[in-house]
Coordinates of C-alpha atoms and ligand atoms in Angstrom, one line a residue:
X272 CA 78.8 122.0 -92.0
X273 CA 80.6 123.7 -94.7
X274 CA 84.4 122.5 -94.3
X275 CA 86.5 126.1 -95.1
X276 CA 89.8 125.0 -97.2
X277 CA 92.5 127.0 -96.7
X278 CA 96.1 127.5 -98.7
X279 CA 99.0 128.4 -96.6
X280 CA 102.5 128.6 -98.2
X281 CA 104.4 126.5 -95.6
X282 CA 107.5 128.6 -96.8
X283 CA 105.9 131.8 -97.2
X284 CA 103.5 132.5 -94.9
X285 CA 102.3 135.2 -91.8
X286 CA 101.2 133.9 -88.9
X287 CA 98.0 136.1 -88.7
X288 CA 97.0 134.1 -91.7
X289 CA 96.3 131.3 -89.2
X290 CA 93.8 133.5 -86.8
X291 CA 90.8 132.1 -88.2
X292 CA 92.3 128.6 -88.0
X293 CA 92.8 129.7 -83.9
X294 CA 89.9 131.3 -83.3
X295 CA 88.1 127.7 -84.2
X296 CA 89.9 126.0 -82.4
X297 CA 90.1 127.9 -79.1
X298 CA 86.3 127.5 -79.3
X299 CA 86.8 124.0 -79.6
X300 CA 86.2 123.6 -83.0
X301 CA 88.3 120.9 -85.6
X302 CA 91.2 122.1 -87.8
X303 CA 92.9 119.7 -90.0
X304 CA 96.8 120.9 -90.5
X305 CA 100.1 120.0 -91.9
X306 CA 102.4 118.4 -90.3
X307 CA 106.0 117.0 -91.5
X308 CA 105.0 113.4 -91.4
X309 CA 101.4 113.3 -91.8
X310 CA 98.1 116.1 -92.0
X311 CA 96.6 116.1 -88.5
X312 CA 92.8 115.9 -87.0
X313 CA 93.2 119.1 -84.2
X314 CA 91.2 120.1 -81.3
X315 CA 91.7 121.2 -78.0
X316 CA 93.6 118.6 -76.3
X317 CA 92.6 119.5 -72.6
X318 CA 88.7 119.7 -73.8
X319 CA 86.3 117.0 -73.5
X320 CA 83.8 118.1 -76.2
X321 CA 86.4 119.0 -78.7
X322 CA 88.2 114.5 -78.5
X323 CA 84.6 113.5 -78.3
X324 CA 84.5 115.5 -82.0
X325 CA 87.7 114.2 -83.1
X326 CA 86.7 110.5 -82.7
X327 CA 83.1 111.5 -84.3
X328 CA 84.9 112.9 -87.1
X329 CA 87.5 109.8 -87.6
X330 CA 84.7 107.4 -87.1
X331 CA 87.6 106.0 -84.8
X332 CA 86.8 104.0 -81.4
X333 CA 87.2 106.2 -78.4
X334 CA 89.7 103.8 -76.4
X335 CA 91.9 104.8 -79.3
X336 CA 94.2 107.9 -77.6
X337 CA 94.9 110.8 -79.2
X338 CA 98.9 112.7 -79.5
X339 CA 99.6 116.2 -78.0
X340 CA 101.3 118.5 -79.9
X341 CA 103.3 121.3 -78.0
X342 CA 105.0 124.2 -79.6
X343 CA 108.2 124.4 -76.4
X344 CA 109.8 121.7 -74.6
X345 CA 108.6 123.2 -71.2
X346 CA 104.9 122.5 -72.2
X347 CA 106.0 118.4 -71.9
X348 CA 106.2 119.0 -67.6
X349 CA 102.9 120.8 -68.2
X350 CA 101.0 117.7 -69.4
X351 CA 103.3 114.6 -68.5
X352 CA 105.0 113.5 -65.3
X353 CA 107.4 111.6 -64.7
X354 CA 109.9 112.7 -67.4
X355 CA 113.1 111.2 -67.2
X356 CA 116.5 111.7 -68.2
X357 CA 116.4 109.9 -71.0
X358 CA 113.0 111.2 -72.1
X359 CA 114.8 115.0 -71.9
X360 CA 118.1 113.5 -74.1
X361 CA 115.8 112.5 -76.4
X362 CA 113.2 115.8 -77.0
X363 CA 116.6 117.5 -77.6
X364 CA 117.8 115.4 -79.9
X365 CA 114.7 114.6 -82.1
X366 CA 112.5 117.8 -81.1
X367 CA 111.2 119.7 -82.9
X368 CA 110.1 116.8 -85.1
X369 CA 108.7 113.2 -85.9
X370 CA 109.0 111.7 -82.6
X371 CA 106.1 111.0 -80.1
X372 CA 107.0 109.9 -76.3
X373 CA 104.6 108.4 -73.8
X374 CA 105.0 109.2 -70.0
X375 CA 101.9 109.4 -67.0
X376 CA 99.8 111.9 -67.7
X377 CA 99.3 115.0 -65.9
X378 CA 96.0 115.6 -63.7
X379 CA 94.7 118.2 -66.5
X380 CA 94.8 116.3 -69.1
X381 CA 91.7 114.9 -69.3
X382 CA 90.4 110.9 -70.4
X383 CA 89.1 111.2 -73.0
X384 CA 92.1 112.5 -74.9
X385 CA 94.1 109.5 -73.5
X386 CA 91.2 107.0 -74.5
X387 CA 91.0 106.6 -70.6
X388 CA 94.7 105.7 -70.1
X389 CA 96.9 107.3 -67.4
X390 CA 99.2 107.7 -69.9
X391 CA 100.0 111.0 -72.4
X392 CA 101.2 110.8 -76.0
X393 CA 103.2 114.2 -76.9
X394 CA 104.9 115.2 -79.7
X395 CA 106.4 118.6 -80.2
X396 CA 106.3 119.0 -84.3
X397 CA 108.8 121.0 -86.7
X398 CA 106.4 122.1 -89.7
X399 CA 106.2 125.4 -89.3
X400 CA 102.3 125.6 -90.1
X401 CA 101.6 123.2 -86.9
X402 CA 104.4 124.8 -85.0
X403 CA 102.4 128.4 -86.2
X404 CA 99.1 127.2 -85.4
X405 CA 99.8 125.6 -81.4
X406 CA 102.0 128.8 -80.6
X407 CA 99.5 131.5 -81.7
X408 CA 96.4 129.1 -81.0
X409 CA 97.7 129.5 -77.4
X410 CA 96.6 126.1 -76.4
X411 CA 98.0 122.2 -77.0
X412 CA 96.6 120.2 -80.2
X413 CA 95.5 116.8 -80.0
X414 CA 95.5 115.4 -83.4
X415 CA 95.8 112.0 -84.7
X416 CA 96.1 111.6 -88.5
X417 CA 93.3 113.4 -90.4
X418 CA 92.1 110.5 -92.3
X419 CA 88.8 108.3 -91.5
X420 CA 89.1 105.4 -89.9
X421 CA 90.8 102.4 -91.5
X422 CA 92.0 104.8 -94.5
X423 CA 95.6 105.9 -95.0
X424 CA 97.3 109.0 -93.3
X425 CA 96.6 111.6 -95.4
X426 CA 99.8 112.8 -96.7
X427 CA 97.9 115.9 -99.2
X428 CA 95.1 118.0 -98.0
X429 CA 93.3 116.8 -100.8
X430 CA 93.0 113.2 -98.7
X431 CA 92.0 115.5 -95.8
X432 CA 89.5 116.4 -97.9
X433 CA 88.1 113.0 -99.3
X434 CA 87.7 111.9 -95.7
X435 CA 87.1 114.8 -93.7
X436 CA 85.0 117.5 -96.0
X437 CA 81.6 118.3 -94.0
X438 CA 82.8 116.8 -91.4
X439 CA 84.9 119.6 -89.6
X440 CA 85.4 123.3 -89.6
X441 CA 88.8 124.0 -91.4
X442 CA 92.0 122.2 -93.6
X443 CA 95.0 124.0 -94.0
X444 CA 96.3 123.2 -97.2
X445 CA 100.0 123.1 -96.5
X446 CA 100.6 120.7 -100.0
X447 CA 102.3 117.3 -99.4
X448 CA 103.8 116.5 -96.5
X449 CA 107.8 115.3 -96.7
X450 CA 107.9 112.3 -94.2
X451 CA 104.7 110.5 -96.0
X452 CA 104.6 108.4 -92.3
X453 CA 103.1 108.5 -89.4
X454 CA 105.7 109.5 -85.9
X455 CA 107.9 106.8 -84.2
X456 CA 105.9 106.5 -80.8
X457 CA 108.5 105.7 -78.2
X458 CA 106.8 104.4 -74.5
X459 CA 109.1 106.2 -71.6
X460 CA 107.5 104.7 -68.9
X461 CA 109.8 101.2 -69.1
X462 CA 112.7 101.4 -67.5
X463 CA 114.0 100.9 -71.3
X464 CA 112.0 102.4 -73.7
X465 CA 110.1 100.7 -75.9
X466 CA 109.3 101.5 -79.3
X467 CA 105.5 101.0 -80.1
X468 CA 105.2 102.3 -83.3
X469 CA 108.2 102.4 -86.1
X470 CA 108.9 105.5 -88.0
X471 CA 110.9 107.8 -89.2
X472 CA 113.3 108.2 -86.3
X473 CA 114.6 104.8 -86.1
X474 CA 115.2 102.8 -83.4
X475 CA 119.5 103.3 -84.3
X476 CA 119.0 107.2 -84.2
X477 CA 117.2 106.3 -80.8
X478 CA 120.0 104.0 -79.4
X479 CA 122.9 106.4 -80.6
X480 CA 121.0 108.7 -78.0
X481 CA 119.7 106.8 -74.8
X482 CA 121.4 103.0 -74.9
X483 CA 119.5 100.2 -75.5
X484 CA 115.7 100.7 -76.4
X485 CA 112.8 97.5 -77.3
X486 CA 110.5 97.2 -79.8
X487 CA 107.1 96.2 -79.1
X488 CA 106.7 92.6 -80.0
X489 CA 103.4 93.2 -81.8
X490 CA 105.2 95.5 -83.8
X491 CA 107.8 92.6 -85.6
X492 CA 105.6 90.0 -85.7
X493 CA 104.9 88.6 -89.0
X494 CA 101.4 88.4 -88.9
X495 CA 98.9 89.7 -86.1
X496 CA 99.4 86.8 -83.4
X497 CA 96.2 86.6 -80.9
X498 CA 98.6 86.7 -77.8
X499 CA 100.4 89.7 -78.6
X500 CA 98.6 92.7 -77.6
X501 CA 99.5 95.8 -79.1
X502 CA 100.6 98.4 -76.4
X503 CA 99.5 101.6 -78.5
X504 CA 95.7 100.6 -79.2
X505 CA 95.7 102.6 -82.3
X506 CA 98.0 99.8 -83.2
X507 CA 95.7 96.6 -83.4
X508 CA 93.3 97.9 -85.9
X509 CA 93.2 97.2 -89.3
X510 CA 94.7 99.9 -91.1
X511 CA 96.0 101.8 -94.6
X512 CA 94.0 98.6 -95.7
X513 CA 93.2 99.2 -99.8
X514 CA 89.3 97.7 -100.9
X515 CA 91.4 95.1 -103.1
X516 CA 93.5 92.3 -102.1
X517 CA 96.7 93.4 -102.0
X518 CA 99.9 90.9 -101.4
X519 CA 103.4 91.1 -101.0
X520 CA 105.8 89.6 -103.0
X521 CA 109.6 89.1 -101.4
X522 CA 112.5 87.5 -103.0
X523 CA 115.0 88.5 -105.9
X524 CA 113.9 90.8 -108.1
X525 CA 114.2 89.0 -111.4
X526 CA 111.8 86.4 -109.5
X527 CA 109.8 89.1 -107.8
X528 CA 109.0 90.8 -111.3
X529 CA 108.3 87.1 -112.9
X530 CA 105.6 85.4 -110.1
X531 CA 104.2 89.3 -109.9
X532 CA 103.5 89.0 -114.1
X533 CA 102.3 85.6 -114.0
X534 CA 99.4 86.7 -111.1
X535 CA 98.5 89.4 -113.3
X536 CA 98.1 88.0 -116.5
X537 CA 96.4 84.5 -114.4
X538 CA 93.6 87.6 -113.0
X539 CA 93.4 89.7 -115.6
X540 CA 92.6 86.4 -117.4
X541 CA 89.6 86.2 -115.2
X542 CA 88.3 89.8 -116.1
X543 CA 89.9 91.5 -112.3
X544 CA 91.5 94.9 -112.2
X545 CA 95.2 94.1 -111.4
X546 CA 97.8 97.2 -110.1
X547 CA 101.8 96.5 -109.3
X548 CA 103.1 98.6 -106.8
X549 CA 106.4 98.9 -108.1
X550 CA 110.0 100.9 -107.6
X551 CA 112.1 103.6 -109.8
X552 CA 114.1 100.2 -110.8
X553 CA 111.7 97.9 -111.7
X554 CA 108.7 99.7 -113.0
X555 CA 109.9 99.2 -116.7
X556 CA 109.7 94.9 -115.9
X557 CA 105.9 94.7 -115.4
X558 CA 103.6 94.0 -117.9
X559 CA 100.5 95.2 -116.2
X560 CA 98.1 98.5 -117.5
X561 CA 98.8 100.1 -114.2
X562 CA 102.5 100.4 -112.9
X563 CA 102.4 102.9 -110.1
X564 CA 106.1 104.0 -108.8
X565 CA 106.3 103.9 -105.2
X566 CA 109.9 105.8 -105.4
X567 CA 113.5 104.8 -105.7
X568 CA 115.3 101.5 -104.1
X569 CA 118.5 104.4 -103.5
X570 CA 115.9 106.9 -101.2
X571 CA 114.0 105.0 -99.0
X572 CA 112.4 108.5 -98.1
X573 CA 110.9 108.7 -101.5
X574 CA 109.1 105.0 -100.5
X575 CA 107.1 106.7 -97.0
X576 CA 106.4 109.9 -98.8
X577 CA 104.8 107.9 -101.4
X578 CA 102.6 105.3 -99.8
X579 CA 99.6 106.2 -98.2
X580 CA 99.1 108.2 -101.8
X581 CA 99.6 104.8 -103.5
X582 CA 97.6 103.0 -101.1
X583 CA 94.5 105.8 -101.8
X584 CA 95.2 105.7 -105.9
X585 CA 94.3 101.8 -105.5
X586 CA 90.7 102.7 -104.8
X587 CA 90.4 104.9 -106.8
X588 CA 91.5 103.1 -109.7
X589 CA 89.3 99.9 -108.3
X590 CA 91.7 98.1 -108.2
X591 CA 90.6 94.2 -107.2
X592 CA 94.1 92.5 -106.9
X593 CA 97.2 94.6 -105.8
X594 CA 100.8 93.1 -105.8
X595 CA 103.9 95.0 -104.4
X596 CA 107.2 94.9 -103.9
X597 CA 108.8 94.7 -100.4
X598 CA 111.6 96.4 -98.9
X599 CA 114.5 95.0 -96.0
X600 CA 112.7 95.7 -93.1
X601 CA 115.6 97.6 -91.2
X602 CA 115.8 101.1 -90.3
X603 CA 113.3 103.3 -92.0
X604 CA 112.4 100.2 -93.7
X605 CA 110.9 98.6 -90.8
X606 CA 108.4 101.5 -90.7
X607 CA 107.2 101.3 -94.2
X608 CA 106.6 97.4 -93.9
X609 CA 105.3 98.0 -90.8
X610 CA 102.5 100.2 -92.8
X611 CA 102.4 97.8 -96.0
X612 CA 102.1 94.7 -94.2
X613 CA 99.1 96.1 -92.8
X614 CA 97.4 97.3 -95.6
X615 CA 98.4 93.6 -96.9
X616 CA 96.8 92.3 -94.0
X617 CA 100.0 90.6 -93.4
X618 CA 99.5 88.6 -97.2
X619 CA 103.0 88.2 -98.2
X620 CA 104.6 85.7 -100.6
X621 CA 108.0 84.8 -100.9
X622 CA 109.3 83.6 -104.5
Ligands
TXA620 O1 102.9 111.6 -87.0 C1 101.9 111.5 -86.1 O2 102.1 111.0 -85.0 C2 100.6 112.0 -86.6 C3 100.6 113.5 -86.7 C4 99.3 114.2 -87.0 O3 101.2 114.1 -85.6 N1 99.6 111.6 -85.6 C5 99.1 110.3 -85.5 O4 98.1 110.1 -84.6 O5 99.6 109.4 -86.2 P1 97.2 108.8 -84.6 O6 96.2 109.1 -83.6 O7 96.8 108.4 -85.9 O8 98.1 107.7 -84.0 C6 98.5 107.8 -82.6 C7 98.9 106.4 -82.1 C8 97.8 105.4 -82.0 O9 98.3 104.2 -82.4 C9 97.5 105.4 -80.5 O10 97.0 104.2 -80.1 C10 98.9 105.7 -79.9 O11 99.5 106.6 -80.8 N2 98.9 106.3 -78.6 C11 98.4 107.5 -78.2 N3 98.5 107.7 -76.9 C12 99.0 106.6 -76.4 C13 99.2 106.1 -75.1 N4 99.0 106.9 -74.0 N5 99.7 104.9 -74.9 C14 99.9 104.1 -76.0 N6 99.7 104.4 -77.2 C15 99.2 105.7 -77.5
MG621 MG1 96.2 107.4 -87.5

């Protein structure tokens, strides 16, 4: 199928510019949208055919559930149950935006958007092209991240498009999306909530909100421990993973930038294409062909939005051996090591 591209100025536009968009996927067809923390896959989250096209599309196990995105709070009691109070105090707080909350599901929603759980992800977004597109659509989007499987979150159309072109109807080019990360995925059906999947609503923001909230074990662990199951299943895959080896290297910086030179010059010795994934700060120290600026140390919102871009430059570039920088792993930083780790396949190196 031809793949239709579409430019919509996220600041700027009508909504009657999304009607073909709608009219797709009403008739169960695939649009690929903006959202504030990553593009999204879309179809008609209470229709069979349109998940079984969604995981087709992905290449992505169907066990692996999908998110609902609602345009209005009261669409939660339509496809959840069970919502508590603390569920409630926190879709006021953090919604519209980059928070997704797991309760039962409701009888309509059907399997095989839940990858045959009982449970329902939803997430009421704030970009106004996905908060356009569900409203005037008239019906609820599932949509996971709108890359293949295994590849970064797209965070431009243009990775939609790399992944994705022939294989669905539409993209809406919204341009780059701010947040650069996936959703923090809070489970709400623990008597405290637990935190599956780290992001961009922290788990202090959460806490300042509801009182005391978990975090998945799975999620902290160092490396991927056999006895630790992860609770969301999208969660145990490999992920973001660039085709090179890529390590992370933790420690002072002065020593940082030294042991990362040394690996370069030892494999650039033996012919490999090396990259640094560096920061604003320390760019200038590396003596490597190809420094790539992740953002600044002062902004760690600059380091999400710039990541899965990074992570996507590395093939590109062919890059054999990659070496990057870490960052504390508290508050939004958990989420972006949470996502680099992965792509590391949890190779790190302390210096
Ligand atoms: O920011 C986001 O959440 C983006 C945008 C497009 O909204 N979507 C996204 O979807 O990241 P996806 O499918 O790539 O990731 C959804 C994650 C997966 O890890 C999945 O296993 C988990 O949510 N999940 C979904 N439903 C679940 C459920 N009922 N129980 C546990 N985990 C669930
Ligand atoms: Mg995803």
């Amino acid at each position: 199928m031809d793949t239709i591209i579409q430019k919509v100025n996220k600041d700027s536009f009508r909504e009657e510019e999304l009607e073909k968009a709608c009219e797709i996927l009403r008739s169960g067809g695939l649009v690929a949208f903006p959202t504030e923390t990553v593009y999204g896959l879309g179809g008609d989250a209470l229709s069979q055919e349109a998940a079984k096209k969604i995981y087709e599309a992905k290449g992505r196990p169907s066990d692996n559930p999908l998110i609902i995105h609602i345009a209005d709070i009261d669409n939660l009691y339509d496809v959840a149950e069970q919502v508590s109070g603390k569920a409630t105090a926190l879709a006021e707080a953090f919604w519209p935006g980059p928070l997704t909350m797991i309760f039962p599901k409701a009888e309509k929603v059907p399997l095989s958007t839940t990858g045959g759980l009982n449970t329902v992800a939803v997430r009421m977004p704030i970009h106004p092209v996905a908060a356009a597109l569900i409203r005037r659509s008239g019906i609820y989007i599932a949509a996971p991240s709108a890359n293949a499987s295994g590849r970064p979150s797209p965070t431009k159309a243009e990775h939609v498009i790399e992944d994705m072109d022939g294989r669905i109807h539409m993209v809406l080019d919204g341009g780059q999306v701010g947040i650069g990360i996936e959703s923090t995925i809070v489970d709400m059906t623990e008597d405290i909530p637990v935190i599956l999947r780290p992001g961009y609503i922290t788990k202090e923001k959460i806490e300042k909100v509801i009182g005391a909230v978990e975090i998945d074990p799975a999620v902290i662990a160092n490396e991927p421990k056999k006895d630790l199951i992860a609770k969301a299943p999208g969660m145990k895959y490999r992920h973001y993973a660039p085709k090179g080896q890529m390590t992370i290297v933790e420690g002072d910086q002065e020593k940082v930038v030294a042991a990362i030179n040394s690996l370069v010059q030892e494999k650039e010795g033996e012919g490999r294409r090396t990259a640094v994934i560096a920061t604003e700060e320390s760019k200038r120290f590396y003596r490597c062909k190809k420094v790539y600026c992740i953002g600044s140390r002062k902004n760690e919102g600059s380091i999400a939005a710039g990541l899965y871009d990074i992570l996507r430059q590395m093939d590109h570039i062919g890059a054999e051996y990659i070496y990057a920088e870490s960052f504390v792993e508290d508050t939004l930083g958990q989420a972006i090591m949470n996502r680099m780790l992965k792509a590391a396949g949890y190779n790190r190196i302390s210096v």
